[in-house]
PDB file of C-alpha atoms in Angstrom:
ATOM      1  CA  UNK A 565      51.396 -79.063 -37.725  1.00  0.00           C
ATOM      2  CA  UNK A 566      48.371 -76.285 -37.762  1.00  0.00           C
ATOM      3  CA  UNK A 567      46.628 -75.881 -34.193  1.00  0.00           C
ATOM      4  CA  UNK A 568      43.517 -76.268 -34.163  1.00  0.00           C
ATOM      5  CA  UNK A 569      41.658 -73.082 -33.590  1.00  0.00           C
ATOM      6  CA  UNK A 570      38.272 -73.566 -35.166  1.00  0.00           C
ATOM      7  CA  UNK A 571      36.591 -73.764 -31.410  1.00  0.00           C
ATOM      8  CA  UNK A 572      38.238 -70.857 -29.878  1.00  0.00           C
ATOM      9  CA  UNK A 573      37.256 -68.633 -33.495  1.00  0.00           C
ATOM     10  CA  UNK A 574      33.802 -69.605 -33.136  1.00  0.00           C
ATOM     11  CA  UNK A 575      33.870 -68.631 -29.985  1.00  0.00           C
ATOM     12  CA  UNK A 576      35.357 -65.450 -30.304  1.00  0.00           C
ATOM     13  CA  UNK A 577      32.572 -64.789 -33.412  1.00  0.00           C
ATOM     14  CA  UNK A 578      29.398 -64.969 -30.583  1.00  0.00           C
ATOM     15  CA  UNK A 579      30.919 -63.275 -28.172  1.00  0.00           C
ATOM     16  CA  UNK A 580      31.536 -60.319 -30.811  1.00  0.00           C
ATOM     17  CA  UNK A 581      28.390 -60.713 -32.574  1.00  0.00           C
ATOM     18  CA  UNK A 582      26.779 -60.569 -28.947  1.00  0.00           C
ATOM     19  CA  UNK A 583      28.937 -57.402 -28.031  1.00  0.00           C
ATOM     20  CA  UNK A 584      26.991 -55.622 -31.224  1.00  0.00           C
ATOM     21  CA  UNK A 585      23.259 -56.972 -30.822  1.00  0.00           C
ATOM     22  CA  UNK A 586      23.488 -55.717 -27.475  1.00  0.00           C
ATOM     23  CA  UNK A 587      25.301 -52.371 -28.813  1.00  0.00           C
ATOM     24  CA  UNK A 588      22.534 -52.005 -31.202  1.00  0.00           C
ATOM     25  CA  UNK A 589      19.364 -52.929 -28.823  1.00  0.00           C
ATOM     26  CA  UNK A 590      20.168 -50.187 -26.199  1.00  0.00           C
ATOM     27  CA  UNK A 591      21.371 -47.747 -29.367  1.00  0.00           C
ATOM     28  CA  UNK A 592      17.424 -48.341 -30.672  1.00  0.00           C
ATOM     29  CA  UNK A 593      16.276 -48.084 -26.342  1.00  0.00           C
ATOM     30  CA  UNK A 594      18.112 -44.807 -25.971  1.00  0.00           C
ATOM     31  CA  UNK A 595      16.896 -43.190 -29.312  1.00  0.00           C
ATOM     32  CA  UNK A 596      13.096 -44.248 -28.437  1.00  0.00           C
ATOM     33  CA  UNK A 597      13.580 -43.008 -24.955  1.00  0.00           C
ATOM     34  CA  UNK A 598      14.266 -39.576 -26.350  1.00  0.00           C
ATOM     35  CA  UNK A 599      12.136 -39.839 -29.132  1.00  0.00           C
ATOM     36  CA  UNK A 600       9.450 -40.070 -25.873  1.00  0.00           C
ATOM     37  CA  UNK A 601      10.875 -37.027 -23.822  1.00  0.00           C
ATOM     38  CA  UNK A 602      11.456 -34.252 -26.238  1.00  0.00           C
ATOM     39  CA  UNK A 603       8.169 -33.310 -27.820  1.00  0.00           C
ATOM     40  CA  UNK A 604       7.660 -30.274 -29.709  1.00  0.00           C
ATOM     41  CA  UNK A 605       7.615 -27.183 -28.478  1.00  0.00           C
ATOM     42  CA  UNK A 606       3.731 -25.929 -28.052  1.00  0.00           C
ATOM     43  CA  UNK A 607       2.814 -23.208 -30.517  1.00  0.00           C
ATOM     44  CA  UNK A 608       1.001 -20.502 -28.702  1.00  0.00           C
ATOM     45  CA  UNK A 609      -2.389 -20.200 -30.016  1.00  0.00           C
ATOM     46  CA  UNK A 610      -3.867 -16.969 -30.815  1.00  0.00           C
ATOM     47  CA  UNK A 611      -3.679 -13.293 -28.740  1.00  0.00           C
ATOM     48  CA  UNK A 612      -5.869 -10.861 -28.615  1.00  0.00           C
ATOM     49  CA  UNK A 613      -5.671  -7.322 -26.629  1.00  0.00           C
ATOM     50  CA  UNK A 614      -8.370  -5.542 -24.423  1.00  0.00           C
ATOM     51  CA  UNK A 615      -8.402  -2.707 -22.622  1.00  0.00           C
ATOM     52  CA  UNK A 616      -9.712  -2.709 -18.833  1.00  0.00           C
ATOM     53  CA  UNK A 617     -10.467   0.338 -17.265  1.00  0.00           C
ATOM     54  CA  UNK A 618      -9.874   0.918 -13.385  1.00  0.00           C
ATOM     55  CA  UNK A 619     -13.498   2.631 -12.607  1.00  0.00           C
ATOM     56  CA  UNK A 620     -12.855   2.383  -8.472  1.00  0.00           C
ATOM     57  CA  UNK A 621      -9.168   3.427  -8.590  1.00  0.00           C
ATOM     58  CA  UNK A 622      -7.848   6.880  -7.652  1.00  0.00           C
ATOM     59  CA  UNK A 623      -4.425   6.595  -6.469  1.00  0.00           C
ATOM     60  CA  UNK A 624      -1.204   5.668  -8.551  1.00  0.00           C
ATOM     61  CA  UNK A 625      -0.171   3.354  -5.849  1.00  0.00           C
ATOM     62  CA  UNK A 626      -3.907   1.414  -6.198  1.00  0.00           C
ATOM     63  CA  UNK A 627      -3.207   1.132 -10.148  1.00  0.00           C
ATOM     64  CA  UNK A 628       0.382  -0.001  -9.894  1.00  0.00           C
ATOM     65  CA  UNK A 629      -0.936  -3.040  -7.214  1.00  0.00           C
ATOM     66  CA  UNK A 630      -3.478  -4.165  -9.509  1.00  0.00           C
ATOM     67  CA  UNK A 631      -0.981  -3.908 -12.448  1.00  0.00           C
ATOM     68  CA  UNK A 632       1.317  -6.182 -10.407  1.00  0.00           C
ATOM     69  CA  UNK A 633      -1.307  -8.817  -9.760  1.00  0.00           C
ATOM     70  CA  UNK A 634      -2.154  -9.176 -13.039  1.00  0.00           C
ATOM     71  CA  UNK A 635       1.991  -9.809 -13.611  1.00  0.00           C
ATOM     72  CA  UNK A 636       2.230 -12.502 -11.148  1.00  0.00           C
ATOM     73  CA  UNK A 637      -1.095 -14.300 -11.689  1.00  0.00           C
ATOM     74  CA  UNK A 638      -1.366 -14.493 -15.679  1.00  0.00           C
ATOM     75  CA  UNK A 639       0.638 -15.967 -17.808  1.00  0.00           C
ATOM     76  CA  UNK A 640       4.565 -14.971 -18.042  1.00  0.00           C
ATOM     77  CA  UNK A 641       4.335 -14.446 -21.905  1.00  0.00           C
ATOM     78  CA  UNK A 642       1.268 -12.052 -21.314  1.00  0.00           C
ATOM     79  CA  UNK A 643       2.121  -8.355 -21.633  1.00  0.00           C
ATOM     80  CA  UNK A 644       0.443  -6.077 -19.149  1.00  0.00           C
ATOM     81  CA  UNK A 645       0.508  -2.317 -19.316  1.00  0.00           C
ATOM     82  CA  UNK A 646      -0.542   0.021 -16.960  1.00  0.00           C
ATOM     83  CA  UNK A 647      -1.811   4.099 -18.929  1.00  0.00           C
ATOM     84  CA  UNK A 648      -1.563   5.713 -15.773  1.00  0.00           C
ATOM     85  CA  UNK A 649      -3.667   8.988 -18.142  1.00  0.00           C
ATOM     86  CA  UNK A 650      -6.451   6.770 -18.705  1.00  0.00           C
ATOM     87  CA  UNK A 651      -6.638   4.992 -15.853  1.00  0.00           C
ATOM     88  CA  UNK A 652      -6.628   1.568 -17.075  1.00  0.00           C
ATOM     89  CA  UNK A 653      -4.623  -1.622 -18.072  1.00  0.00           C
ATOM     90  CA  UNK A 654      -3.700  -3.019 -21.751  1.00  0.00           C
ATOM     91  CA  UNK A 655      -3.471  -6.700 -21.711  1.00  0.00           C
ATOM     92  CA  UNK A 656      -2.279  -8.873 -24.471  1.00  0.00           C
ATOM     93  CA  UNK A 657      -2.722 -12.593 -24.262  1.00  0.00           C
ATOM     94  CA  UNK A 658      -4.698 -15.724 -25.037  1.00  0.00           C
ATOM     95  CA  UNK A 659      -8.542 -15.935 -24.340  1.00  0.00           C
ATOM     96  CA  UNK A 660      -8.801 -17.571 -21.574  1.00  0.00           C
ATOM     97  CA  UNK A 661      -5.676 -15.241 -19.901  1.00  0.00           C
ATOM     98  CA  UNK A 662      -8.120 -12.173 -20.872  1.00  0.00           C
ATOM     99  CA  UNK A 663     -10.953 -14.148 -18.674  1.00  0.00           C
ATOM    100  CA  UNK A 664      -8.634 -14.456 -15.992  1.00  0.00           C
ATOM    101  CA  UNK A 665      -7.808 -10.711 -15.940  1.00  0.00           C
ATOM    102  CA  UNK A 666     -11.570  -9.497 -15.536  1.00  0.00           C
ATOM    103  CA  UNK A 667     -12.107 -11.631 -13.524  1.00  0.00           C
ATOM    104  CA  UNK A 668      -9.131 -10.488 -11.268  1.00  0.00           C
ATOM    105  CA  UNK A 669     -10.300  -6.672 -11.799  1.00  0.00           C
ATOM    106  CA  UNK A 670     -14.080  -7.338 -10.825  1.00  0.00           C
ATOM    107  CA  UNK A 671     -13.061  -9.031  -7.729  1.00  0.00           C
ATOM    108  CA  UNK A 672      -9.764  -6.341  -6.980  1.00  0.00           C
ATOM    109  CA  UNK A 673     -11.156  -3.047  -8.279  1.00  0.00           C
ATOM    110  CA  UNK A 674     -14.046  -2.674  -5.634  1.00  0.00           C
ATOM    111  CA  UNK A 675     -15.848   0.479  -4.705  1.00  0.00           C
ATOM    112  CA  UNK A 676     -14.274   1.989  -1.736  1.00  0.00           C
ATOM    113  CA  UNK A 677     -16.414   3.267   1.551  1.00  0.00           C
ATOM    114  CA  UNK A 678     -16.782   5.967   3.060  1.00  0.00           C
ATOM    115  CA  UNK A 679     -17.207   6.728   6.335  1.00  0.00           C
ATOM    116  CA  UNK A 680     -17.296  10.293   9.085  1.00  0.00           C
ATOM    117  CA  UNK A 681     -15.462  10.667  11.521  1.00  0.00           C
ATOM    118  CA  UNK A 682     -15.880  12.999  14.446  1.00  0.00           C
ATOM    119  CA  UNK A 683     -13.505  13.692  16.733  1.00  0.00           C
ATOM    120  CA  UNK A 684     -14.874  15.434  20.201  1.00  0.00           C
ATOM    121  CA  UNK A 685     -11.844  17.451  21.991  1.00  0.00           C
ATOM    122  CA  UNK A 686     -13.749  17.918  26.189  1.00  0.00           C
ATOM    123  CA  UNK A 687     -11.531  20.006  27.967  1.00  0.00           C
ATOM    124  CA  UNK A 688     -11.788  18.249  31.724  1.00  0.00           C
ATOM    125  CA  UNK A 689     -11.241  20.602  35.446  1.00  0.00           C
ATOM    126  CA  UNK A 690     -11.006  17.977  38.098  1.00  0.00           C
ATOM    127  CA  UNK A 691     -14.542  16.092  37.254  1.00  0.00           C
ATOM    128  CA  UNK A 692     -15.925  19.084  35.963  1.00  0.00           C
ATOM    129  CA  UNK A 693     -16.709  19.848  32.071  1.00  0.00           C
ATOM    130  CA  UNK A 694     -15.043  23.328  30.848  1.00  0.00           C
ATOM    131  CA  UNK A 695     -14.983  23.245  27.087  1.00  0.00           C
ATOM    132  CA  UNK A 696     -16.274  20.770  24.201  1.00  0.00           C
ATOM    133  CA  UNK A 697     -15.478  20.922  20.389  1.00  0.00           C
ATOM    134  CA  UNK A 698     -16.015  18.476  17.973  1.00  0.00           C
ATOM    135  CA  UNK A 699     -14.448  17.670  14.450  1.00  0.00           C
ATOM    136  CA  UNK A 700     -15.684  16.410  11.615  1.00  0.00           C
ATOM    137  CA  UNK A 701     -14.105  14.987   8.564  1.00  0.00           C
ATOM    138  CA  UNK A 702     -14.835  12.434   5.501  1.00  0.00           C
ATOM    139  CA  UNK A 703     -13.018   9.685   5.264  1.00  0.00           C
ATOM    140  CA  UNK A 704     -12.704   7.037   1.992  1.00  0.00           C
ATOM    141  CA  UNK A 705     -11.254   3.584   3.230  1.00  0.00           C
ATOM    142  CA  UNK A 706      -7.289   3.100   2.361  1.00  0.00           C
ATOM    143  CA  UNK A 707      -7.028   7.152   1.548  1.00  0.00           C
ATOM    144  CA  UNK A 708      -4.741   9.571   3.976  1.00  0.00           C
ATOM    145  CA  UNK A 709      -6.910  12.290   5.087  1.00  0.00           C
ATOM    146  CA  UNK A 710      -5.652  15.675   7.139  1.00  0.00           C
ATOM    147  CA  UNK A 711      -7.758  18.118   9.244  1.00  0.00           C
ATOM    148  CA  UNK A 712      -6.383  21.267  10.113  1.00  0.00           C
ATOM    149  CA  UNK A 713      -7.960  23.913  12.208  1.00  0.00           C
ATOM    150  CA  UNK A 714      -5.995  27.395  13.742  1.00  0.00           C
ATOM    151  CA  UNK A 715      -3.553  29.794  12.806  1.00  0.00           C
ATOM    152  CA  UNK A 716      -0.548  30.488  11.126  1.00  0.00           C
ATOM    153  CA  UNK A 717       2.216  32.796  13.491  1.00  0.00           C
ATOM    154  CA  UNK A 718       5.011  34.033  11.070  1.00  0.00           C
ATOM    155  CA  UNK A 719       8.738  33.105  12.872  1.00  0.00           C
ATOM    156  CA  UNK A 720      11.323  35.189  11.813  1.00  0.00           C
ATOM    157  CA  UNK A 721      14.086  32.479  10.578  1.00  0.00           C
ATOM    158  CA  UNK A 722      16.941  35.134   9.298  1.00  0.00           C
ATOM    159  CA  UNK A 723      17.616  38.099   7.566  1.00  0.00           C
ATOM    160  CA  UNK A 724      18.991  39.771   4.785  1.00  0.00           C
ATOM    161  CA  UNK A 725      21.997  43.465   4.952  1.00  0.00           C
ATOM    162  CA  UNK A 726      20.889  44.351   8.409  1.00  0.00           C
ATOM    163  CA  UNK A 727      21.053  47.559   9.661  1.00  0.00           C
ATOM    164  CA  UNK A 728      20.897  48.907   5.892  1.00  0.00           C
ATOM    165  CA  UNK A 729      18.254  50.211   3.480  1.00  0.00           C
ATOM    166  CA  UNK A 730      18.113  47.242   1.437  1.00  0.00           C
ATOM    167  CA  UNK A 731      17.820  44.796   4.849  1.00  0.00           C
ATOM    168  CA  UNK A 732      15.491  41.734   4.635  1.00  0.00           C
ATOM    169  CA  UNK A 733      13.723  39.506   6.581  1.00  0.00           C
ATOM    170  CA  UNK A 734      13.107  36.198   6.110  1.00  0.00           C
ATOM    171  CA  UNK A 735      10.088  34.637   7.841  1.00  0.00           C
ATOM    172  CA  UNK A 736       8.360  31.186   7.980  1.00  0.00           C
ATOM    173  CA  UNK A 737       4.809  30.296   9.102  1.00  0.00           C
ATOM    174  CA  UNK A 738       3.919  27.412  11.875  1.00  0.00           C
ATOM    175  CA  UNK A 739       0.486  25.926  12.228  1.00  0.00           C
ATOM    176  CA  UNK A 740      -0.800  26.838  15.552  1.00  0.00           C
ATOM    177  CA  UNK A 741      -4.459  25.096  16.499  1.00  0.00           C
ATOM    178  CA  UNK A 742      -5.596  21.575  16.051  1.00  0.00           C
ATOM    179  CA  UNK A 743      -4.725  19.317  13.684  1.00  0.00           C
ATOM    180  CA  UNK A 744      -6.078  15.604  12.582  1.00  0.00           C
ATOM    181  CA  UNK A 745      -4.317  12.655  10.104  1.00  0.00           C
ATOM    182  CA  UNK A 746      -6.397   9.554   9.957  1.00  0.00           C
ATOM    183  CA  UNK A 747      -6.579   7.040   7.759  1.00  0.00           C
ATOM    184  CA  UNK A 748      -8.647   3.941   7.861  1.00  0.00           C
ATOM    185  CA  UNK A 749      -8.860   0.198   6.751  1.00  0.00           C
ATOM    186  CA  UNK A 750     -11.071  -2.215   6.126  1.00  0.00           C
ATOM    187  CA  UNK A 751     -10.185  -5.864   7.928  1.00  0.00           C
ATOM    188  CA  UNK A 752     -12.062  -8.682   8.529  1.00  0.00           C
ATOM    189  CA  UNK A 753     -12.564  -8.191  12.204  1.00  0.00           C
ATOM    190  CA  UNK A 754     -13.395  -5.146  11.740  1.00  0.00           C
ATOM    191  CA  UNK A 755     -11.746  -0.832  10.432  1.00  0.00           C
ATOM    192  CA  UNK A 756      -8.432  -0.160  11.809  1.00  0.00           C
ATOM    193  CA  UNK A 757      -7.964   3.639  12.341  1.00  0.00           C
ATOM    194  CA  UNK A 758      -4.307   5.222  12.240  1.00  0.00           C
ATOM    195  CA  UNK A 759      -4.759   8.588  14.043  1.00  0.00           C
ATOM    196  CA  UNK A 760      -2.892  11.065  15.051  1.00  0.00           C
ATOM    197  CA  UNK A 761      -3.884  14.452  17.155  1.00  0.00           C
ATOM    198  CA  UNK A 762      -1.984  17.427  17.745  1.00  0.00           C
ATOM    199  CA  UNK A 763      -3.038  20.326  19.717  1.00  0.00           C
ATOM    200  CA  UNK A 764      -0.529  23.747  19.413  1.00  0.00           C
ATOM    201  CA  UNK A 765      -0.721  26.455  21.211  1.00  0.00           C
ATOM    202  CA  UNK A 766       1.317  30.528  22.229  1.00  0.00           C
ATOM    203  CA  UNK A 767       2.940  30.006  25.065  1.00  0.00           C
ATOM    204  CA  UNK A 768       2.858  33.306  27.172  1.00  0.00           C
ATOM    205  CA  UNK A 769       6.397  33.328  28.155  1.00  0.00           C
ATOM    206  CA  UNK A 770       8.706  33.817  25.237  1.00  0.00           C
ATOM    207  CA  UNK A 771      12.178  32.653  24.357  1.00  0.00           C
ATOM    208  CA  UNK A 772      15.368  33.409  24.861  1.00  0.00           C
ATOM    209  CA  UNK A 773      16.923  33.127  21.725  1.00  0.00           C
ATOM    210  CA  UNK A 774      15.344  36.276  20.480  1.00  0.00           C
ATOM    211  CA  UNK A 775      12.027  38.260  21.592  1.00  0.00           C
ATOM    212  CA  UNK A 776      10.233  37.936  18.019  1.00  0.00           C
ATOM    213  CA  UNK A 777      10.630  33.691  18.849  1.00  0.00           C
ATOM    214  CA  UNK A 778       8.044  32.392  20.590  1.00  0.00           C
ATOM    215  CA  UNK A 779       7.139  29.285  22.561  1.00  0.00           C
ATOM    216  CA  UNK A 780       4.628  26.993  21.110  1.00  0.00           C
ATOM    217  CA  UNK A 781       3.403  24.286  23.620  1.00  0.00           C
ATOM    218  CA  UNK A 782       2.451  21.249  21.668  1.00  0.00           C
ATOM    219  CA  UNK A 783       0.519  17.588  22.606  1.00  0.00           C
ATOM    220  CA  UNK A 784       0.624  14.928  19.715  1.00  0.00           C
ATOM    221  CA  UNK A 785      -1.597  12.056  20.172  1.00  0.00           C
ATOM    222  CA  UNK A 786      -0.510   8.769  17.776  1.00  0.00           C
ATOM    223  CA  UNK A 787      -2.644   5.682  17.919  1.00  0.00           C
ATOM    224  CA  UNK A 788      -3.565   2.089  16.098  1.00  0.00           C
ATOM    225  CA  UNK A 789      -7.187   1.221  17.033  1.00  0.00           C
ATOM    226  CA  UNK A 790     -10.391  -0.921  15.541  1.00  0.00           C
ATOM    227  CA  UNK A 791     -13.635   0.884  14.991  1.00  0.00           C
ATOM    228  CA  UNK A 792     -16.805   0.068  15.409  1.00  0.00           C
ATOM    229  CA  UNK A 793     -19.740   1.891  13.594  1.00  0.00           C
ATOM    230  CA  UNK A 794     -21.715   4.092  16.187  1.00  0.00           C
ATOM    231  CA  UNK A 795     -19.873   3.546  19.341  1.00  0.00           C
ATOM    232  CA  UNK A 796     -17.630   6.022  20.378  1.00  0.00           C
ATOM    233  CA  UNK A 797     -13.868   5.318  21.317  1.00  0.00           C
ATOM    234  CA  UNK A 798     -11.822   7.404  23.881  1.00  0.00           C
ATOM    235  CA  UNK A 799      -7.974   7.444  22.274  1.00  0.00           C
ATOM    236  CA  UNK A 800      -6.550   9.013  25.282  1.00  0.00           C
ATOM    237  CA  UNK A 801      -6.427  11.469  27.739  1.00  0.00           C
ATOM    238  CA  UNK A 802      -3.501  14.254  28.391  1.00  0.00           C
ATOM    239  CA  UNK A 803      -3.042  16.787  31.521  1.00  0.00           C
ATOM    240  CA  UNK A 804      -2.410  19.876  30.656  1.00  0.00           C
ATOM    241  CA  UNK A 805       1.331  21.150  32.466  1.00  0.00           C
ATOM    242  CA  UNK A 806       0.572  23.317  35.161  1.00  0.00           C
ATOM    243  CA  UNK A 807      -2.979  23.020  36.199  1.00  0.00           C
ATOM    244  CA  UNK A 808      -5.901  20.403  37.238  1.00  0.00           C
ATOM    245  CA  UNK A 809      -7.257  20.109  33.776  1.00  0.00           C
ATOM    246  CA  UNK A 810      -6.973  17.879  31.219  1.00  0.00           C
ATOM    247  CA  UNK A 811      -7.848  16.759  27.829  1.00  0.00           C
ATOM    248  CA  UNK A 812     -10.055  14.097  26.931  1.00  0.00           C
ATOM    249  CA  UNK A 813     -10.078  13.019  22.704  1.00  0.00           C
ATOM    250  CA  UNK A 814     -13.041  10.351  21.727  1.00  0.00           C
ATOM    251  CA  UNK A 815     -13.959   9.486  18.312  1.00  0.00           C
ATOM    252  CA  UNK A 816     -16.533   8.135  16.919  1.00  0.00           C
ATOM    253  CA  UNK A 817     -17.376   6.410  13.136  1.00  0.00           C
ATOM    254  CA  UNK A 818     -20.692   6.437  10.973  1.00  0.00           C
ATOM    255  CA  UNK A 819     -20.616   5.118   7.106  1.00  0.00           C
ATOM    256  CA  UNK A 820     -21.408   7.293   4.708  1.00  0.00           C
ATOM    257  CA  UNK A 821     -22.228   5.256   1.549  1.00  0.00           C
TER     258      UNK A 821
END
């Protein structure tokens, strides 16, 4: 006698047919889901190439910071070039990346001021006044400028077949007098001067390595200070070795243009 296995089939028939509608429904859930999340890529539109020329710039190092703006602010697909010769910047890009870019360069390629600065060297005796000299230079904002005023005393440094026809001397030159590196910024609170002041001088006495070598005395002044236009700053004060004097340096800024 056949058992009977008509329930237990039927059974088994849902539970399969079940299996593959729900097989199918998340097959059709996953396949819409992705259908959602990958889009095509965006086609760029179309690029276009100008030219901006640098009319404020006069340094490489000013050129290569405005270069590297432009690289980290536009888009990463953008080419940027920097022609050093013509002082400018190639840009390639869309439209509205070429807006950005002037409007980058208008706000980053400013006109730089310029301002004079005079230094005033008073040579103090106890509180009396003995000597005054001043120094003036021209200074543009963000630009290194030097100051030299003195001599040059040759140093004999070595020499070449003594004691024979053909003998040699080799000689080098030192800067003997006064001599001024300043360099100034604009900040929000106000210009930052970076000075620094050297005085040289002959010493009397000479050296004993040689009787051709001579001492120079030297005082180097190195300072960080804000400016203001008009009013006169005192960077220091030195004694001079071996008597009651002393040197007082002051500065003092007025803008140019």
């Amino acid at each position: 006698m056949k058992p009977n296995c008509d329930g237990r089939g039927r059974r088994k028939m849902k539970l399969a047919s079940g299996i593959v509608g729900i097989t199918l429904a998340l097959a059709s859930l996953g396949s819409g889901a992705w259908a959602q999340t990958a889009t095509p890529e965006a086609k760029p539109g179309p690029l276009s190439v100008q030219t901006f020329y640098l009319t404020n710039v006069s340094q490489q190092s000013d050129a290569n910071e405005l270069t590297t703006a432009l690289r980290n602010l536009l888009d990463p697909h953008d080419k940027i070039y920097l022609v050093l010769s013509q002082n400018a910047i190639i840009v390639q890009g869309a439209p509205d990346q070429l807006l950005l870019a002037q409007k980058l360069l208008n706000d980053l390629d400013r006109p730089r001021k310029t301002y004079r600065l005079t230094y005033t060297i008073t040579e103090m005796d106890g509180g009396k006044r003995v000597g005054t000299q001043h120094f003036a230079m021209i200074v543009v904002t963000g630009q290194r400028t030097v100051l030299k005023q003195g001599s040059k005393v040759p140093v004999v440094t070595g020499s070449y077949n003594p004691g024979s026809s053909s003998a040699q001397t080799q000689m080098t030159y030192i800067d003997v007098g006064m001599n001024f590196d300043a360099t100034l910024d604009e900040f929000a609170n106000g210009v930052r001067l970076r000075s620094k002041v050297e005085q040289s001088s002959i010493a009397e006495e000479k050296s004993g390595m040689g009787a051709q070598d001579p001492i120079v005395r030297q005082t180097v002044m190195e300072s960080t200070s804000f400016l203001t236009q008009g009013k006169p700053l005192m960077l220091g004060s030195v004694d001079m070795p071996g008597s009651t004097r002393h040197l007082d340096v002051e500065v003092v800024m007025e803008l140019v243009k």
